[in-house]
Amino acid sequence: MLRTALLSLLLLAIAAPVAMADPESVKVKNFEFTPAKIRIAQGDKVKWRNVEGTHTVTMDQREIEMDAILSGDADITSEKFKKEGVYKYVCTLHIESENMKGKVIVGDGDRDE
């Protein structure tokens, strides 16, 4: 009987769907990235969702390079952030705006901030 119960639990564990977390989202609206600073776990992705206008999400760092144009109701999802650290990005079309800059903080990558 114990053997049957253990086998049933094992089968349930194997058959249960694996929950995939949605990527954290950054909204691009009114010449602003919201939130401007986002924290994720190592191995996670980030989705930038454009609400209005035309913008870029540009990140040029050794671990991740990204240069996407968002126009209309569009979104882009990054590749996985594999290393802890602070990853800065900008909208190159509106780089003069303080609100068109942001950071992705991976793990404990911002101990000095």
PDB file of C-alpha atoms in Angstrom:
ATOM      1  CA  MET A   1       0.000   0.000   0.000  1.00  0.00           C
ATOM      2  CA  LEU A   2       2.836   2.403   0.826  1.00  0.00           C
ATOM      3  CA  ARG A   3       4.474   1.454  -2.441  1.00  0.00           C
ATOM      4  CA  THR A   4       1.281   2.334  -4.362  1.00  0.00           C
ATOM      5  CA  ALA A   5       0.971   5.686  -2.582  1.00  0.00           C
ATOM      6  CA  LEU A   6       4.597   6.578  -3.337  1.00  0.00           C
ATOM      7  CA  LEU A   7       4.206   5.544  -6.963  1.00  0.00           C
ATOM      8  CA  SER A   8       1.056   7.675  -7.262  1.00  0.00           C
ATOM      9  CA  LEU A   9       2.851  10.710  -5.819  1.00  0.00           C
ATOM     10  CA  LEU A  10       5.755  10.200  -8.192  1.00  0.00           C
ATOM     11  CA  LEU A  11       3.429   9.997 -11.199  1.00  0.00           C
ATOM     12  CA  LEU A  12       1.602  13.152 -10.117  1.00  0.00           C
ATOM     13  CA  ALA A  13       4.874  15.012  -9.739  1.00  0.00           C
ATOM     14  CA  ILE A  14       6.002  13.972 -13.208  1.00  0.00           C
ATOM     15  CA  ALA A  15       2.655  14.692 -14.851  1.00  0.00           C
ATOM     16  CA  ALA A  16       2.128  18.095 -13.215  1.00  0.00           C
ATOM     17  CA  PRO A  17       2.762  20.954 -15.647  1.00  0.00           C
ATOM     18  CA  VAL A  18       5.869  22.960 -15.003  1.00  0.00           C
ATOM     19  CA  ALA A  19       4.978  26.572 -14.239  1.00  0.00           C
ATOM     20  CA  MET A  20       6.942  28.986 -16.383  1.00  0.00           C
ATOM     21  CA  ALA A  21       7.152  32.469 -14.927  1.00  0.00           C
ATOM     22  CA  ASP A  22       6.359  35.345 -17.244  1.00  0.00           C
ATOM     23  CA  PRO A  23       9.249  37.740 -17.749  1.00  0.00           C
ATOM     24  CA  GLU A  24       9.271  40.923 -15.679  1.00  0.00           C
ATOM     25  CA  SER A  25       7.807  43.803 -17.709  1.00  0.00           C
ATOM     26  CA  VAL A  26       8.904  47.372 -18.331  1.00  0.00           C
ATOM     27  CA  LYS A  27       6.309  49.692 -19.864  1.00  0.00           C
ATOM     28  CA  VAL A  28       7.459  52.261 -22.454  1.00  0.00           C
ATOM     29  CA  LYS A  29       5.036  55.201 -22.409  1.00  0.00           C
ATOM     30  CA  ASN A  30       5.104  59.015 -22.246  1.00  0.00           C
ATOM     31  CA  PHE A  31       8.866  59.079 -22.946  1.00  0.00           C
ATOM     32  CA  GLU A  32       9.512  56.962 -19.869  1.00  0.00           C
ATOM     33  CA  PHE A  33      10.562  53.432 -18.908  1.00  0.00           C
ATOM     34  CA  THR A  34       8.385  52.261 -15.998  1.00  0.00           C
ATOM     35  CA  PRO A  35       9.839  51.006 -13.752  1.00  0.00           C
ATOM     36  CA  ALA A  36      13.206  52.560 -14.576  1.00  0.00           C
ATOM     37  CA  LYS A  37      14.980  50.055 -12.333  1.00  0.00           C
ATOM     38  CA  ILE A  38      13.962  46.409 -12.253  1.00  0.00           C
ATOM     39  CA  ARG A  39      15.439  43.507 -10.279  1.00  0.00           C
ATOM     40  CA  ILE A  40      15.405  39.966 -11.618  1.00  0.00           C
ATOM     41  CA  ALA A  41      16.976  36.647 -10.714  1.00  0.00           C
ATOM     42  CA  GLN A  42      19.944  35.276 -12.588  1.00  0.00           C
ATOM     43  CA  GLY A  43      18.663  33.413 -15.670  1.00  0.00           C
ATOM     44  CA  ASP A  44      15.473  35.502 -16.000  1.00  0.00           C
ATOM     45  CA  LYS A  45      14.354  37.598 -18.975  1.00  0.00           C
ATOM     46  CA  VAL A  46      12.790  41.069 -19.226  1.00  0.00           C
ATOM     47  CA  LYS A  47       9.989  42.157 -21.558  1.00  0.00           C
ATOM     48  CA  TRP A  48       9.733  45.775 -22.714  1.00  0.00           C
ATOM     49  CA  ARG A  49       6.173  46.639 -23.755  1.00  0.00           C
ATOM     50  CA  ASN A  50       5.673  49.745 -25.900  1.00  0.00           C
ATOM     51  CA  VAL A  51       2.404  51.575 -25.317  1.00  0.00           C
ATOM     52  CA  GLU A  52       2.863  54.623 -27.535  1.00  0.00           C
ATOM     53  CA  GLY A  53       5.315  56.317 -29.857  1.00  0.00           C
ATOM     54  CA  THR A  54       8.500  54.892 -31.310  1.00  0.00           C
ATOM     55  CA  HIS A  55      11.390  54.036 -29.019  1.00  0.00           C
ATOM     56  CA  THR A  56      14.439  51.816 -28.831  1.00  0.00           C
ATOM     57  CA  VAL A  57      15.732  49.547 -26.123  1.00  0.00           C
ATOM     58  CA  THR A  58      19.490  49.667 -26.546  1.00  0.00           C
ATOM     59  CA  MET A  59      21.921  47.844 -24.299  1.00  0.00           C
ATOM     60  CA  ASP A  60      25.543  47.345 -25.306  1.00  0.00           C
ATOM     61  CA  GLN A  61      27.367  45.351 -22.694  1.00  0.00           C
ATOM     62  CA  ARG A  62      29.640  42.359 -22.951  1.00  0.00           C
ATOM     63  CA  GLU A  63      27.107  39.877 -21.550  1.00  0.00           C
ATOM     64  CA  ILE A  64      24.024  41.163 -23.408  1.00  0.00           C
ATOM     65  CA  GLU A  65      23.644  43.228 -26.552  1.00  0.00           C
ATOM     66  CA  MET A  66      20.249  44.526 -27.554  1.00  0.00           C
ATOM     67  CA  ASP A  67      19.103  47.172 -30.033  1.00  0.00           C
ATOM     68  CA  ALA A  68      15.383  46.858 -30.667  1.00  0.00           C
ATOM     69  CA  ILE A  69      12.983  49.383 -32.171  1.00  0.00           C
ATOM     70  CA  LEU A  70       9.504  49.421 -30.650  1.00  0.00           C
ATOM     71  CA  SER A  71       6.684  51.181 -32.470  1.00  0.00           C
ATOM     72  CA  GLY A  72       2.965  51.130 -31.840  1.00  0.00           C
ATOM     73  CA  ASP A  73       1.722  48.289 -29.654  1.00  0.00           C
ATOM     74  CA  ALA A  74       4.850  46.124 -29.723  1.00  0.00           C
ATOM     75  CA  ASP A  75       7.049  44.322 -27.262  1.00  0.00           C
ATOM     76  CA  ILE A  76      10.475  42.701 -27.136  1.00  0.00           C
ATOM     77  CA  THR A  77      11.825  40.122 -24.712  1.00  0.00           C
ATOM     78  CA  SER A  78      15.497  39.938 -23.852  1.00  0.00           C
ATOM     79  CA  GLU A  79      17.612  36.849 -23.823  1.00  0.00           C
ATOM     80  CA  LYS A  80      18.364  35.387 -20.394  1.00  0.00           C
ATOM     81  CA  PHE A  81      20.535  37.486 -18.104  1.00  0.00           C
ATOM     82  CA  LYS A  82      23.112  34.855 -17.169  1.00  0.00           C
ATOM     83  CA  LYS A  83      25.440  36.892 -14.932  1.00  0.00           C
ATOM     84  CA  GLU A  84      24.746  39.001 -11.875  1.00  0.00           C
ATOM     85  CA  GLY A  85      25.287  42.696 -12.388  1.00  0.00           C
ATOM     86  CA  VAL A  86      23.727  45.992 -13.392  1.00  0.00           C
ATOM     87  CA  TYR A  87      22.741  46.287 -17.051  1.00  0.00           C
ATOM     88  CA  LYS A  88      21.979  49.821 -18.268  1.00  0.00           C
ATOM     89  CA  TYR A  89      19.800  50.542 -21.286  1.00  0.00           C
ATOM     90  CA  VAL A  90      18.549  53.651 -23.114  1.00  0.00           C
ATOM     91  CA  CYS A  91      16.210  54.787 -25.854  1.00  0.00           C
ATOM     92  CA  THR A  92      18.672  56.109 -28.440  1.00  0.00           C
ATOM     93  CA  LEU A  93      15.933  58.201 -30.081  1.00  0.00           C
ATOM     94  CA  HIS A  94      15.306  60.111 -26.840  1.00  0.00           C
ATOM     95  CA  ILE A  95      18.617  59.735 -25.013  1.00  0.00           C
ATOM     96  CA  GLU A  96      18.475  63.360 -23.808  1.00  0.00           C
ATOM     97  CA  SER A  97      15.487  62.475 -21.608  1.00  0.00           C
ATOM     98  CA  GLU A  98      16.405  61.268 -18.095  1.00  0.00           C
ATOM     99  CA  ASN A  99      13.303  59.054 -18.119  1.00  0.00           C
ATOM    100  CA  MET A 100      14.418  57.156 -21.226  1.00  0.00           C
ATOM    101  CA  LYS A 101      17.198  55.373 -19.332  1.00  0.00           C
ATOM    102  CA  GLY A 102      16.871  52.301 -17.174  1.00  0.00           C
ATOM    103  CA  LYS A 103      18.631  49.478 -15.359  1.00  0.00           C
ATOM    104  CA  VAL A 104      18.149  45.755 -15.063  1.00  0.00           C
ATOM    105  CA  ILE A 105      19.650  44.523 -11.801  1.00  0.00           C
ATOM    106  CA  VAL A 106      20.392  40.828 -11.850  1.00  0.00           C
ATOM    107  CA  GLY A 107      20.663  39.097  -8.475  1.00  0.00           C
ATOM    108  CA  ASP A 108      22.729  41.043  -5.951  1.00  0.00           C
ATOM    109  CA  GLY A 109      24.508  42.991  -8.672  1.00  0.00           C
ATOM    110  CA  ASP A 110      23.947  46.408  -7.104  1.00  0.00           C
ATOM    111  CA  ARG A 111      25.509  46.123  -3.670  1.00  0.00           C
ATOM    112  CA  ASP A 112      27.040  49.603  -3.973  1.00  0.00           C
ATOM    113  CA  GLU A 113      23.860  51.366  -5.180  1.00  0.00           C
TER     114      GLU A 113
END
